[in-house]
Tab-separated table of C-alpha atoms in Angstrom:
chain	number	residue	atom	x	y	z
A	1	MET	CA	-72.133	117.459	73.269
A	2	THR	CA	-71.149	116.781	76.891
A	3	SER	CA	-67.686	118.243	76.427
A	4	SER	CA	-69.072	121.411	74.832
A	5	VAL	CA	-71.551	121.902	77.699
A	6	SER	CA	-68.768	121.327	80.249
A	7	ALA	CA	-66.501	123.791	78.446
A	8	TRP	CA	-69.262	126.409	78.451
A	9	LEU	CA	-70.162	125.804	82.115
A	10	TRP	CA	-66.554	125.952	83.342
A	11	SER	CA	-65.302	128.623	80.980
A	12	GLU	CA	-61.943	129.982	82.143
A	13	ARG	CA	-62.728	133.421	80.775
A	14	PHE	CA	-65.838	133.579	82.938
A	15	TRP	CA	-64.657	132.124	86.257
A	16	LEU	CA	-61.008	133.197	86.357
A	17	PRO	CA	-59.146	136.508	86.040
A	18	GLU	CA	-57.305	137.272	82.822
A	19	ASN	CA	-54.260	135.173	81.917
A	20	VAL	CA	-55.249	132.397	84.364
A	21	SER	CA	-56.371	128.914	83.303
A	22	TRP	CA	-57.596	125.785	85.077
A	23	ALA	CA	-54.367	124.070	84.069
A	24	ASP	CA	-52.398	126.592	86.112
A	25	LEU	CA	-54.245	125.469	89.231
A	26	GLU	CA	-53.598	121.791	88.494
A	27	SER	CA	-49.826	122.164	88.845
A	28	PRO	CA	-49.052	123.797	92.204
A	29	PRO	CA	-45.481	123.995	93.546
A	30	PRO	CA	-44.241	121.065	95.678
A	31	GLY	CA	-45.862	121.037	99.096
A	32	VAL	CA	-48.622	123.457	98.038
A	33	GLU	CA	-52.264	122.576	97.371
A	34	TYR	CA	-54.631	124.808	95.398
A	35	PRO	CA	-58.432	124.576	95.439
A	36	ARG	CA	-59.439	122.377	92.516
A	37	LEU	CA	-62.609	121.475	90.684
A	38	LYS	CA	-62.332	117.835	91.784
A	39	HIS	CA	-62.849	118.879	95.405
A	40	ILE	CA	-66.520	119.492	94.596
A	41	PHE	CA	-66.951	115.904	93.450
A	42	ILE	CA	-64.998	114.437	96.378
A	43	ALA	CA	-67.760	115.730	98.624
A	44	LEU	CA	-70.428	113.667	96.807
A	45	PRO	CA	-69.547	110.223	98.274
A	46	LEU	CA	-68.913	111.906	101.616
A	47	ALA	CA	-72.451	113.289	101.479
A	48	VAL	CA	-73.804	109.735	101.464
A	49	GLY	CA	-71.751	109.030	104.576
A	50	VAL	CA	-73.082	112.200	106.243
A	51	PHE	CA	-76.639	111.151	105.407
A	52	LEU	CA	-76.116	107.696	106.950
A	53	LEU	CA	-74.424	109.253	109.983
A	54	ARG	CA	-77.465	111.428	110.448
A	55	GLN	CA	-79.768	108.412	110.488
A	56	LEU	CA	-77.631	106.759	113.170
A	57	PHE	CA	-77.398	109.963	115.195
A	58	GLU	CA	-81.146	110.559	115.211
A	59	ARG	CA	-81.832	106.958	116.197
A	60	LEU	CA	-79.053	106.327	118.733
A	61	VAL	CA	-78.486	109.798	120.225
A	62	ALA	CA	-81.328	112.232	119.533
A	63	LYS	CA	-84.185	109.804	120.162
A	64	PRO	CA	-82.891	108.704	123.608
A	65	CYS	CA	-82.430	112.399	124.482
A	66	ALA	CA	-86.045	112.998	123.482
A	67	HIS	CA	-87.157	110.195	125.817
A	68	ILE	CA	-85.112	111.685	128.666
A	69	LEU	CA	-86.832	115.032	128.114
A	70	GLN	CA	-90.194	113.208	127.924
A	71	ILE	CA	-90.815	114.213	124.327
A	72	GLN	CA	-93.056	111.494	122.992
A	73	ALA	CA	-93.734	110.562	119.398
A	74	GLY	CA	-97.472	110.641	119.934
A	75	VAL	CA	-100.114	108.799	117.906
A	76	PRO	CA	-102.371	111.182	115.961
A	77	ARG	CA	-106.085	110.493	115.771
A	78	ARG	CA	-106.876	108.737	112.505
A	79	ALA	CA	-109.560	109.960	110.140
A	80	GLN	CA	-112.613	107.812	109.412
A	81	SER	CA	-112.069	105.589	106.405
A	82	SER	CA	-113.479	107.123	103.212
A	83	ASP	CA	-112.181	106.329	99.731
A	84	VAL	CA	-113.908	109.379	98.236
A	85	LEU	CA	-112.418	111.845	100.711
A	86	GLU	CA	-109.027	110.182	100.548
A	87	ARG	CA	-108.880	110.636	96.767
A	88	VAL	CA	-109.761	114.316	97.163
A	89	TYR	CA	-107.193	114.712	99.945
A	90	GLN	CA	-104.389	113.315	97.781
A	91	SER	CA	-105.056	116.014	95.193
A	92	LYS	CA	-105.990	118.874	97.530
A	93	ALA	CA	-105.534	118.765	101.292
A	94	CYS	CA	-107.614	121.916	101.873
A	95	PRO	CA	-110.676	121.839	99.597
A	96	ASP	CA	-112.582	125.044	98.987
A	97	THR	CA	-116.216	125.745	99.886
A	98	ARG	CA	-117.566	124.568	96.544
A	99	GLN	CA	-115.778	121.225	96.817
A	100	LEU	CA	-116.959	120.796	100.411
A	101	GLU	CA	-120.570	121.361	99.391
A	102	GLY	CA	-120.206	118.870	96.521
A	103	LEU	CA	-118.743	116.236	98.844
A	104	SER	CA	-121.528	116.905	101.343
A	105	LYS	CA	-124.170	116.083	98.726
A	106	GLN	CA	-122.235	113.083	97.412
A	107	LEU	CA	-121.669	111.475	100.826
A	108	ASP	CA	-124.755	112.843	102.573
A	109	TRP	CA	-122.453	114.245	105.274
A	110	ASP	CA	-122.708	117.587	107.009
A	111	VAL	CA	-120.164	120.147	105.732
A	112	ARG	CA	-118.772	120.585	109.246
A	113	LYS	CA	-118.178	116.847	109.484
A	114	ILE	CA	-116.226	116.876	106.209
A	115	GLN	CA	-114.177	119.852	107.394
A	116	ARG	CA	-113.317	117.972	110.584
A	117	TRP	CA	-112.332	114.926	108.517
A	118	PHE	CA	-109.841	116.981	106.496
A	119	ARG	CA	-108.417	118.576	109.665
A	120	VAL	CA	-107.874	115.188	111.259
A	121	ARG	CA	-106.405	113.823	108.025
A	122	ARG	CA	-103.907	116.711	107.766
A	123	ASN	CA	-102.874	116.238	111.391
A	124	GLN	CA	-102.373	112.567	110.624
A	125	ASP	CA	-99.627	113.444	108.139
A	126	ARG	CA	-97.906	116.013	110.351
A	127	PRO	CA	-94.565	114.940	111.842
A	128	SER	CA	-94.486	114.290	115.563
A	129	THR	CA	-92.736	116.584	118.035
A	130	GLN	CA	-90.179	113.856	118.663
A	131	LYS	CA	-89.259	113.676	114.978
A	132	LYS	CA	-88.896	117.456	114.797
A	133	PHE	CA	-86.730	117.398	117.931
A	134	CYS	CA	-84.419	114.712	116.499
A	135	GLU	CA	-83.930	116.588	113.235
A	136	SER	CA	-83.267	119.884	115.010
A	137	MET	CA	-80.772	118.210	117.347
A	138	TRP	CA	-78.844	116.780	114.390
A	139	ARG	CA	-78.518	120.173	112.731
A	140	PHE	CA	-77.645	121.887	116.004
A	141	THR	CA	-74.913	119.295	116.678
A	142	PHE	CA	-73.403	119.607	113.209
A	143	TYR	CA	-73.439	123.413	113.158
A	144	LEU	CA	-71.944	123.603	116.645
A	145	GLY	CA	-69.221	121.092	115.777
A	146	ILE	CA	-68.270	122.687	112.467
A	147	PHE	CA	-68.248	126.143	114.069
A	148	MET	CA	-65.834	124.979	116.777
A	149	TYR	CA	-63.639	123.332	114.139
A	150	ALA	CA	-63.589	126.540	112.092
A	151	ILE	CA	-62.607	128.622	115.094
A	152	ARG	CA	-59.839	126.176	115.902
A	153	HIS	CA	-58.307	125.850	112.418
A	154	LEU	CA	-59.262	129.054	110.583
A	155	TRP	CA	-58.632	131.502	113.406
A	156	VAL	CA	-54.903	131.600	112.609
A	157	SER	CA	-55.424	132.399	108.923
A	158	PRO	CA	-54.109	135.867	107.970
A	159	TRP	CA	-57.230	136.709	105.963
A	160	MET	CA	-59.309	136.148	109.107
A	161	TRP	CA	-58.040	139.503	110.376
A	162	ASP	CA	-57.120	141.284	107.146
A	163	THR	CA	-59.523	140.523	104.286
A	164	ARG	CA	-57.104	141.962	101.730
A	165	HIS	CA	-55.156	138.704	102.046
A	166	CYS	CA	-58.083	137.008	100.282
A	167	TRP	CA	-57.030	138.708	97.043
A	168	TYR	CA	-53.238	138.774	97.117
A	169	ASN	CA	-52.003	136.476	94.323
A	170	TYR	CA	-55.562	135.277	93.684
A	171	PRO	CA	-56.367	132.499	92.696
A	172	PHE	CA	-52.920	131.007	93.439
A	173	GLN	CA	-53.452	130.641	97.170
A	174	SER	CA	-52.315	127.719	99.258
A	175	LEU	CA	-55.061	125.539	100.754
A	176	SER	CA	-54.246	124.350	104.285
A	177	PRO	CA	-55.488	120.952	105.562
A	178	GLY	CA	-57.749	122.719	108.063
A	179	GLN	CA	-59.372	124.814	105.352
A	180	TYR	CA	-59.740	121.789	103.082
A	181	ASN	CA	-61.411	119.653	105.765
A	182	TYR	CA	-63.730	122.480	106.772
A	183	TYR	CA	-64.993	123.287	103.289
A	184	VAL	CA	-65.313	119.652	102.193
A	185	ALA	CA	-67.266	118.815	105.369
A	186	GLU	CA	-69.587	121.777	104.802
A	187	LEU	CA	-70.027	120.873	101.145
A	188	ALA	CA	-70.746	117.218	102.001
A	189	PHE	CA	-73.327	118.304	104.580
A	190	TYR	CA	-75.187	120.490	102.097
A	191	TRP	CA	-74.937	117.839	99.421
A	192	SER	CA	-76.587	115.445	101.930
A	193	LEU	CA	-79.449	117.907	102.302
A	194	MET	CA	-80.095	117.399	98.593
A	195	PHE	CA	-81.124	113.838	99.500
A	196	SER	CA	-83.276	114.773	102.488
A	197	GLN	CA	-84.699	118.208	101.608
A	198	PHE	CA	-87.977	116.709	100.413
A	199	THR	CA	-88.658	115.014	103.766
A	200	ASP	CA	-86.930	117.391	106.182
A	201	ILE	CA	-88.870	119.609	108.565
A	202	ARG	CA	-87.499	123.149	108.421
A	203	ARG	CA	-86.806	123.984	112.045
A	204	LYS	CA	-84.082	125.858	113.993
A	205	ALA	CA	-81.935	124.706	116.878
A	206	ALA	CA	-83.712	127.004	119.374
A	207	LYS	CA	-86.776	124.814	118.728
A	208	LEU	CA	-85.123	122.140	120.914
A	209	ALA	CA	-86.008	124.129	124.041
A	210	ASN	CA	-89.496	124.742	122.693
A	211	TYR	CA	-90.122	121.046	122.041
A	212	ALA	CA	-88.837	120.232	125.549
A	213	LYS	CA	-91.308	122.803	127.015
A	214	TYR	CA	-88.514	124.983	128.407
A	215	GLN	CA	-90.242	128.226	127.479
A	216	ARG	CA	-87.929	130.613	129.310
A	217	LEU	CA	-84.869	128.959	127.806
A	218	CYS	CA	-86.523	129.110	124.393
A	219	ASP	CA	-87.252	132.823	124.794
A	220	GLY	CA	-83.713	133.549	125.963
A	221	LEU	CA	-82.136	131.603	123.118
A	222	PHE	CA	-84.283	133.428	120.609
A	223	VAL	CA	-83.182	136.815	121.929
A	224	VAL	CA	-79.534	135.675	121.780
A	225	PHE	CA	-80.126	134.428	118.248
A	226	SER	CA	-81.620	137.798	117.269
A	227	ILE	CA	-78.577	139.675	118.572
A	228	SER	CA	-76.119	137.320	116.866
A	229	PHE	CA	-78.151	137.515	113.638
A	230	PHE	CA	-77.875	141.296	113.688
A	231	LEU	CA	-74.120	141.290	114.363
A	232	THR	CA	-73.236	138.638	111.782
A	233	ARG	CA	-75.729	139.375	108.988
A	234	LEU	CA	-76.086	143.157	109.210
A	235	VAL	CA	-72.654	144.180	110.517
A	236	ILE	CA	-69.921	141.622	109.789
A	237	TYR	CA	-71.347	140.392	106.488
A	238	PRO	CA	-71.840	143.765	104.712
A	239	PHE	CA	-68.928	145.704	106.245
A	240	TRP	CA	-66.322	142.932	106.064
A	241	ILE	CA	-67.355	140.329	103.490
A	242	VAL	CA	-69.304	142.340	100.907
A	243	HIS	CA	-66.974	145.324	101.267
A	244	SER	CA	-63.955	143.113	100.617
A	245	VAL	CA	-65.454	141.414	97.554
A	246	LEU	CA	-66.773	144.671	96.116
A	247	PHE	CA	-63.901	147.077	96.710
A	248	GLU	CA	-60.734	145.278	97.809
A	249	SER	CA	-60.942	142.658	95.062
A	250	TRP	CA	-61.520	145.404	92.471
A	251	GLU	CA	-58.472	147.255	93.736
A	252	ILE	CA	-56.120	144.247	93.919
A	253	ILE	CA	-57.095	141.948	91.026
A	254	GLY	CA	-59.651	143.977	89.077
A	255	PRO	CA	-63.102	142.803	87.937
A	256	TYR	CA	-63.693	139.808	85.662
A	257	GLN	CA	-66.889	138.212	84.354
A	258	ALA	CA	-67.707	136.059	87.382
A	259	TRP	CA	-66.978	139.049	89.639
A	260	TRP	CA	-70.243	140.692	88.612
A	261	LEU	CA	-72.282	137.537	89.209
A	262	LEU	CA	-70.754	136.817	92.621
A	263	ASN	CA	-71.231	140.369	93.854
A	264	GLY	CA	-74.785	140.440	92.558
A	265	LEU	CA	-75.615	137.276	94.519
A	266	LEU	CA	-73.978	138.672	97.650
A	267	LEU	CA	-76.069	141.840	97.429
A	268	VAL	CA	-79.267	139.832	96.901
A	269	LEU	CA	-78.396	137.850	100.026
A	270	GLN	CA	-77.919	141.111	101.935
A	271	VAL	CA	-81.421	142.225	100.964
A	272	LEU	CA	-82.767	138.907	102.256
A	273	HIS	CA	-80.847	139.410	105.505
A	274	ILE	CA	-82.617	142.738	106.022
A	275	ILE	CA	-86.032	141.179	105.390
A	276	TRP	CA	-85.303	138.225	107.686
A	277	PHE	CA	-84.015	140.462	110.452
A	278	TYR	CA	-87.188	142.534	110.303
A	279	LEU	CA	-89.224	139.361	110.882
A	280	VAL	CA	-86.859	138.145	113.609
A	281	ALA	CA	-86.878	141.523	115.380
A	282	ARG	CA	-90.668	141.601	115.560
A	283	ILE	CA	-90.707	138.242	117.344
A	284	ALA	CA	-87.811	139.164	119.633
A	285	ILE	CA	-89.540	142.386	120.711
A	286	LYS	CA	-92.673	140.420	121.564
A	287	ALA	CA	-90.536	137.963	123.545
A	288	ILE	CA	-88.967	140.787	125.562
A	289	PHE	CA	-92.145	142.729	126.325
A	290	LYS	CA	-94.705	139.910	126.444
A	291	GLY	CA	-92.477	137.203	127.888
A	292	LYS	CA	-93.094	134.573	125.242
A	293	VAL	CA	-91.873	133.915	121.710
A	294	SER	CA	-94.732	134.000	119.241
A	295	LYS	CA	-94.966	132.116	115.976
A	296	ASP	CA	-91.908	132.550	113.757
A	297	ASP	CA	-93.076	134.208	110.531
A	298	ARG	CA	-90.102	132.721	108.666
A	299	SER	CA	-91.170	129.116	109.380
A	300	ASP	CA	-93.933	126.876	108.200
A	301	ILE	CA	-97.152	126.972	110.215
A	302	GLU	CA	-97.053	124.505	113.108
A	303	SER	CA	-100.703	124.411	114.074
A	304	SER	CA	-101.838	121.540	116.200
A	305	SER	CA	-105.098	119.682	115.840
A	306	ASP	CA	-106.524	121.563	118.806
A	307	ASP	CA	-105.640	124.893	117.236
A	308	GLU	CA	-107.322	123.925	114.018
A	309	THR	CA	-110.404	122.628	115.786
A	310	ARG	CA	-110.799	125.944	117.563
A	311	THR	CA	-110.525	127.841	114.265
A	312	LYS	CA	-113.883	128.579	112.716
A	313	PRO	CA	-114.241	128.193	108.950
A	314	PRO	CA	-114.474	131.527	107.139
A	315	SER	CA	-117.773	130.546	105.550
A	316	GLN	CA	-119.457	130.071	108.911
A	317	THR	CA	-122.194	132.660	109.486
A	318	LEU	CA	-122.307	134.255	112.922
A	319	ILE	CA	-125.838	134.214	114.352
A	320	PRO	CA	-126.511	136.592	117.242
A	321	LYS	CA	-127.536	134.856	120.420
A	322	ASP	CA	-130.897	135.740	121.962
A	323	ASN	CA	-131.681	133.258	124.664
A	324	ASN	CA	-134.595	135.293	126.012
A	325	HIS	CA	-136.392	135.582	122.701
A	326	THR	CA	-139.922	134.180	122.957
A	327	ALA	CA	-142.816	133.776	120.604
A	328	ASN	CA	-146.461	133.261	121.366
A	329	LEU	CA	-147.838	130.461	119.242
A	330	ASN	CA	-151.463	129.337	119.847
A	331	GLY	CA	-151.438	131.078	123.193
A	332	ASN	CA	-148.300	129.215	124.412
A	333	THR	CA	-144.874	130.702	125.099
A	334	HIS	CA	-141.944	128.905	123.448
A	335	ASP	CA	-138.227	129.596	124.046
A	336	HIS	CA	-135.937	129.529	121.025
């Protein structure tokens, strides 16, 4: 059963051009290394090492940097102890109006008091600014380091300047040590995210300046990010990468079954790039003309407890104020 599933998943007729087998890639000439299937699995134990390295980095490097920048962990206000509300919170952190009214009758609490309890309880579970800073610093450090390594070792590759070299004699292409180290390190990093994706806070490296209260630096970095996003995702990616995979590969090696899948995924990614850039551009324009980066529509909402406290519940009825309204009752004037 396992062998049949493996044979179907790694079918040579699907993944490789005609007249090429996996066995051909397992026997390269002396002194030549081809990309192999085992390289994917080599990255798995390395991913554990990357995950442990991250824990050490956040504790020994990022956290001291946060203290230097006076970014404190902070102790959120704790909600009043209530077993009934806690059970509801575990199933639904934002109860609707009907549930709030039912809890109000059950506990003999005012609805506003219950709403405040849930706001405080949600803030209690939110990660601190220091934790978000440490995670962002780890990702920024890794991406910066791997980018510098790629520039150093991949810059001299012929296909870096002529993408047609990606398809000459494909898939029998020599794998240099620099390429191998780069791709295995990247693969190990993303494998490590499989372990931490359920607890990670999705934030970007420009958030470091925001957490440190360097607003002008944050605004400037965001504008730079917007420009680089446009150049890499809407210029280099479609006109170099997608063009090469769509047209140059067809011309040099011809299409095969996996060719259609890979190109389809690349085009889907291009559509996402356009959508993301639209969201990024809106924020960048506000940063340029208003002088401050607004909330990033691509990220999760980062509302603080103060923000939530100032937000009125939608069910609240607005009553017009009339401080001068008087009524004459039994000959006496009463202010309401």
